[in-house]
Coordinates of C-alpha atoms in Angstrom, one line a residue:
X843 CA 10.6 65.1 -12.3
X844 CA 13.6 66.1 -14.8
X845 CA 11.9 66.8 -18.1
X846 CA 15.0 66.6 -21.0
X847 CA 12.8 69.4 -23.7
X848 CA 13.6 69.7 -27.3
X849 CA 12.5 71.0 -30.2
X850 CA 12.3 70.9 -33.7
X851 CA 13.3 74.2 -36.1
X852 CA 9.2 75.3 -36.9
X853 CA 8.8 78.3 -34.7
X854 CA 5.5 77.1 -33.1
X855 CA 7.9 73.8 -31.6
X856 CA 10.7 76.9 -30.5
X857 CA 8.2 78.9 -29.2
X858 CA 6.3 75.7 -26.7
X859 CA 9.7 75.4 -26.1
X860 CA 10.6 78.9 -24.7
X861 CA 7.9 78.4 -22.5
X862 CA 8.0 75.0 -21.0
X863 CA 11.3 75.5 -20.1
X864 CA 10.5 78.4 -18.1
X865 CA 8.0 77.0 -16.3
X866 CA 9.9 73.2 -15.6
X867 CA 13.3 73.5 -16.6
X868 CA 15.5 71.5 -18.8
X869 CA 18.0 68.7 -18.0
X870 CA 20.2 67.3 -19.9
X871 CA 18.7 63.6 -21.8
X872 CA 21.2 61.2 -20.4
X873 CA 19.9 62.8 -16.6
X874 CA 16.3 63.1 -17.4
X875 CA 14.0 61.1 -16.1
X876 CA 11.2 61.9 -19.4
X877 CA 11.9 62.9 -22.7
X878 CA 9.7 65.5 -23.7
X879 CA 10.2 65.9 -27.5
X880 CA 8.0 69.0 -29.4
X881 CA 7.3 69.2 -33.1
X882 CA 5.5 66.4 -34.9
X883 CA 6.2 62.7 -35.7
X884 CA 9.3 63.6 -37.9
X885 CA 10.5 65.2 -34.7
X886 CA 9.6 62.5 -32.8
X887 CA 10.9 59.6 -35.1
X888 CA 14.2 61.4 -35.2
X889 CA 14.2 61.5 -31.4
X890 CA 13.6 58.1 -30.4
X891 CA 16.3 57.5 -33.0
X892 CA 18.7 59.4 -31.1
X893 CA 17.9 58.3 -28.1
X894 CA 17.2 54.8 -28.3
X895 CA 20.1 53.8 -26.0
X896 CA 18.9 55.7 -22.8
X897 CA 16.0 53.9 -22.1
X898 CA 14.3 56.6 -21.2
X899 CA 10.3 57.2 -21.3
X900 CA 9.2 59.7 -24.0
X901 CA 6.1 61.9 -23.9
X902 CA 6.1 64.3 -27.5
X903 CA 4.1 67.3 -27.4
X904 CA 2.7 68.2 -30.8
X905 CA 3.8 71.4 -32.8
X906 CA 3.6 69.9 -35.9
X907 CA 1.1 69.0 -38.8
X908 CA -0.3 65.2 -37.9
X909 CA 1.4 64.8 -34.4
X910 CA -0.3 61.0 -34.5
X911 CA 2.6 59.8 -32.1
X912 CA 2.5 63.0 -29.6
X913 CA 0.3 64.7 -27.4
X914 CA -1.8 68.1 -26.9
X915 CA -0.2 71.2 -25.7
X916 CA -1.5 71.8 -22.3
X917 CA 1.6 73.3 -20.3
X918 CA -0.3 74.4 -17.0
X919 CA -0.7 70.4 -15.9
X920 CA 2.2 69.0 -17.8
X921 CA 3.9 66.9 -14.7
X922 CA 0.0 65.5 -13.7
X923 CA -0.5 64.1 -17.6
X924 CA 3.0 62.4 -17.5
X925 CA 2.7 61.0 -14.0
X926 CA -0.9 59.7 -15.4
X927 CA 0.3 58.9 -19.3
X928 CA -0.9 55.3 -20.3
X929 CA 2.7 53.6 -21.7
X930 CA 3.3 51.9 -25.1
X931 CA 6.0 49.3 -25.4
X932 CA 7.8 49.6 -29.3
X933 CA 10.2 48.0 -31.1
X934 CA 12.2 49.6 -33.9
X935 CA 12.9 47.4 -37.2
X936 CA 16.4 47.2 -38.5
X937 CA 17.6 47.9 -42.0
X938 CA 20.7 46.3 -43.5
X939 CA 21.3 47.2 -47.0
X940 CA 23.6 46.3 -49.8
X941 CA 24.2 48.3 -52.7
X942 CA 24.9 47.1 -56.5
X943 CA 28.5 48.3 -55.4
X944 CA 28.8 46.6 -53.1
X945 CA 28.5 48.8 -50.2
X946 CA 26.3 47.8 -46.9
X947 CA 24.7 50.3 -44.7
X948 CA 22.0 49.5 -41.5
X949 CA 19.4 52.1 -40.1
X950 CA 16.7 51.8 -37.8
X951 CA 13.0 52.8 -38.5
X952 CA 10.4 53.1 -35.8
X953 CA 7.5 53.2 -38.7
X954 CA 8.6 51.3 -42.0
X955 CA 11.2 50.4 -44.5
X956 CA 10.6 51.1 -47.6
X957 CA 11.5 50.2 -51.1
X958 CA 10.8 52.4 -53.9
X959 CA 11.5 52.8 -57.8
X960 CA 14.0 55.4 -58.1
X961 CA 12.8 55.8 -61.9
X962 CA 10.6 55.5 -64.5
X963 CA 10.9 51.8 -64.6
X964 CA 8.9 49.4 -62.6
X965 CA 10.9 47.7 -59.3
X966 CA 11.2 43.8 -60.1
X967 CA 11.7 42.3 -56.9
X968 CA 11.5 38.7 -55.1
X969 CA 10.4 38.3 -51.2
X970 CA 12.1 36.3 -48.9
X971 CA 10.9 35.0 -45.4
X972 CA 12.8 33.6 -42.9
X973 CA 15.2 32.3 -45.8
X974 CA 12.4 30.7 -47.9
X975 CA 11.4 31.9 -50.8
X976 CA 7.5 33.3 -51.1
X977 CA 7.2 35.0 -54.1
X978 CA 9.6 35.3 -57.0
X979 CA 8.4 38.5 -58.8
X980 CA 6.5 41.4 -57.7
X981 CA 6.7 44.0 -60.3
X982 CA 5.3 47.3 -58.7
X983 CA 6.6 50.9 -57.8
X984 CA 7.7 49.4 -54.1
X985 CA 6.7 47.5 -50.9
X986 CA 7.2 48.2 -47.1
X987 CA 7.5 46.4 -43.9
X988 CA 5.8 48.4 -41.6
X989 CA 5.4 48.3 -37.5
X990 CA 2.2 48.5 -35.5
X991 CA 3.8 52.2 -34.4
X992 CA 3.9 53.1 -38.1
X993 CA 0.7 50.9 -39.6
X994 CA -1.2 54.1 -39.2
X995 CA 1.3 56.4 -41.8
X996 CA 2.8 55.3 -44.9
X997 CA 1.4 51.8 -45.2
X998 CA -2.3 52.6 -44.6
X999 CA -1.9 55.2 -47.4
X1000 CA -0.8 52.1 -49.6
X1001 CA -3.9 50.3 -48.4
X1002 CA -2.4 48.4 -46.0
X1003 CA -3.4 46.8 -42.8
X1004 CA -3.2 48.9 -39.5
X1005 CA -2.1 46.5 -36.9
X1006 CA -2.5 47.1 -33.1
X1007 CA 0.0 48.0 -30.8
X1008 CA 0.3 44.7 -28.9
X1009 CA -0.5 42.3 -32.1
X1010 CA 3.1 41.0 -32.4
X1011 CA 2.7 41.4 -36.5
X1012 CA 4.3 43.5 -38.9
X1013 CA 2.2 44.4 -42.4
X1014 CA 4.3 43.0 -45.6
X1015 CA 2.4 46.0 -47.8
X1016 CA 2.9 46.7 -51.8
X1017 CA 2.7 49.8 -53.5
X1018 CA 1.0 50.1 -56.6
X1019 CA 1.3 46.5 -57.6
X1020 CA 1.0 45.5 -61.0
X1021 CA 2.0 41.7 -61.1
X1022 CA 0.6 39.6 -59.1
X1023 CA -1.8 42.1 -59.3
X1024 CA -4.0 41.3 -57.2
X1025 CA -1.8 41.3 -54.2
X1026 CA -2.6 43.2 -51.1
X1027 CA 0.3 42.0 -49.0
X1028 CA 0.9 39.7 -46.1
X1029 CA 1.2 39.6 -42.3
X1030 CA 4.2 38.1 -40.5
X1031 CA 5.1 37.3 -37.0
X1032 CA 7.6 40.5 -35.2
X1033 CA 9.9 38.0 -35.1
X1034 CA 10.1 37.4 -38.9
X1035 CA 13.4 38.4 -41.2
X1036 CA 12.3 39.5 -44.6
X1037 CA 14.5 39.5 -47.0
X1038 CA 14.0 41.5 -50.7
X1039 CA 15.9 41.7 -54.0
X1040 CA 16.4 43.8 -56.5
X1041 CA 16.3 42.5 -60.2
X1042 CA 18.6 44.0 -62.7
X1043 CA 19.5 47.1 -60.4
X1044 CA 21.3 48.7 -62.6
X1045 CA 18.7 48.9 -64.8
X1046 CA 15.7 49.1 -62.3
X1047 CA 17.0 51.3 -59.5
X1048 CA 15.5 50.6 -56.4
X1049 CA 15.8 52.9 -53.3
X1050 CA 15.4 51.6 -49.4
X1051 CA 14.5 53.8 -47.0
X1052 CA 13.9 53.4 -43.5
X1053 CA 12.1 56.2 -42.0
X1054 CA 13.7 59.4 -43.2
X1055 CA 16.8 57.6 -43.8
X1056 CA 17.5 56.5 -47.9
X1057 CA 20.0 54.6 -49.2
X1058 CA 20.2 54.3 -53.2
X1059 CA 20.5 52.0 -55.6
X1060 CA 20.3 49.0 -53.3
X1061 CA 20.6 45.3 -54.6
X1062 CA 19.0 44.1 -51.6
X1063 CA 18.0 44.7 -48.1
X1064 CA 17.6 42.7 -45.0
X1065 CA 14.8 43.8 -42.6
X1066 CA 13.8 42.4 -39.0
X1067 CA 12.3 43.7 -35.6
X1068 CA 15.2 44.3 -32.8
X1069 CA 14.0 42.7 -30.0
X1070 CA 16.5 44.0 -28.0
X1071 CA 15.7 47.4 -28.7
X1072 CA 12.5 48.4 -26.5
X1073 CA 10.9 52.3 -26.2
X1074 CA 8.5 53.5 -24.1
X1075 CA 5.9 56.1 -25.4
X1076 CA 4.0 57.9 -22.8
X1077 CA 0.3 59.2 -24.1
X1078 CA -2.3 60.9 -21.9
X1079 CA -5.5 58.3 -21.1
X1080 CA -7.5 59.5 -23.2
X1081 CA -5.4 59.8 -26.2
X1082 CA -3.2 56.5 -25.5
X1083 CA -1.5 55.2 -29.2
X1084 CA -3.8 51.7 -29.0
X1085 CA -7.1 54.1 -28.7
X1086 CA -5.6 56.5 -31.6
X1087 CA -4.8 52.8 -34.2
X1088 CA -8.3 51.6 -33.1
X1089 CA -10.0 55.1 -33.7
X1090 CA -8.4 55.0 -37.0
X1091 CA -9.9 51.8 -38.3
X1092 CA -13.3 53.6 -38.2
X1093 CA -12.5 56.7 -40.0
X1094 CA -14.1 57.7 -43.0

């Protein structure tokens, strides 16, 4: 098996590193047959990002603070735990964005976009869905779309939904609503386009961010599930990603 190791800057990750490599090798991603990302989900996130175009498996080995996406560090029986990893099929959501100048930008975001107040002032924004209208003011410090991958992170912080792996939904989640205010949100189909605007920009700045990636003052954004897109995370048995979001549901 050709492992393709990397590793993010914390000196635990560099260290894992060192000695994987050692002990297995390291090939080059495009020639690998498993990615074998170490650090946290950051690390990970940015990986899959990277990499999205090779198709290849990826099994992440957790250096980090959460590691909610990777796996223990257990480097005597690494090749057994891949060759036995459970897989989880994800889909990344795409971002297309256009500024109050004008200016467009896309991303990709394995866990959520997204949008935030950039000061102050409350975000006035109206929701689209697939083109129709569904609500025409929702005054609050942001919202999110958010993945079954990433229901776990940002959104359940915001008290939102945490959606299995395999449930074809993505959570529509508000943050700190304060008209409607009783709000919580909405679930959509995967294969939904939500659309958002931005009233009075200028004057209400309104950041999008998908993942790690911001874009600033934004008149509107464009958000919807790439189908054609498809990554394969590898997670040991009794760890898999669809026991970790149903484990999480009864924490307290």
């Amino acid at each position: 098996m050709k492992i393709a190791f990397s590793a993010s800057q914390k000196p635990d990750a560099q260290t894992a590193m060192d000695a994987l490599v050692a002990k297995y090798g390291n090939t080059a991603p495009q020639d690998a047959d498993v990615l074998a990302p170490i650090g946290g989900d950051g690390f990970m996130l940015e990986t899959l990002k990277t990499h999205m175009d090779l198709c290849k498996p990826v099994y992440g080995i957790n250096r980090g603070t959460i590691g909610f996406l990777m796996n223990g560090l257990e480097p005597d029986n690494l090749l057994e735990r891949i060759n036995a990893a459970e897989r989880a099929i994800i889909h990344p959501l795409e971002m297309r964005s256009t500024s109050t100048s004008g200016k467009q930008d896309t991303a990709m975001a394995i866990n959520e976009v997204s949008l935030l107040r950039e000061i102050h002032q409350t975000a006035h924004l109206s929701i689209y869905v697939n083109d129709k209208l569904r609500m025409e003011e929702l005054i609050c410090d942001g919202i999110m779309l958010a993945t079954p991958a990433g229901s776990t992170a940002y959104n359940l912080s915001a008290h939102g939904p945490i959606l299995p792996v395999g449930s074809q939904l993505l959570a529509l989640t508000p943050i700190s609503a304060f008209r409607p205010r009783r709000w919580r949100g909405a679930l959509l189909p995967h294969d939904a386009t939500v659309k958002i605007e931005a009233h009075q920009p200028e004057f209400r700045p309104v950041s999008a961010v998908a993942d790690n990636y911001e874009v600033r003052r934004i008149r509107m954004v464009e958000i919807y599930e790439r189908q054609d897109k498809e990554m394969t995370l590898l997670y040991d048995p009794e760890h898999s990603l669809e026991e970790r979001i149903i484990r999480e549901q009864f924490a307290y």
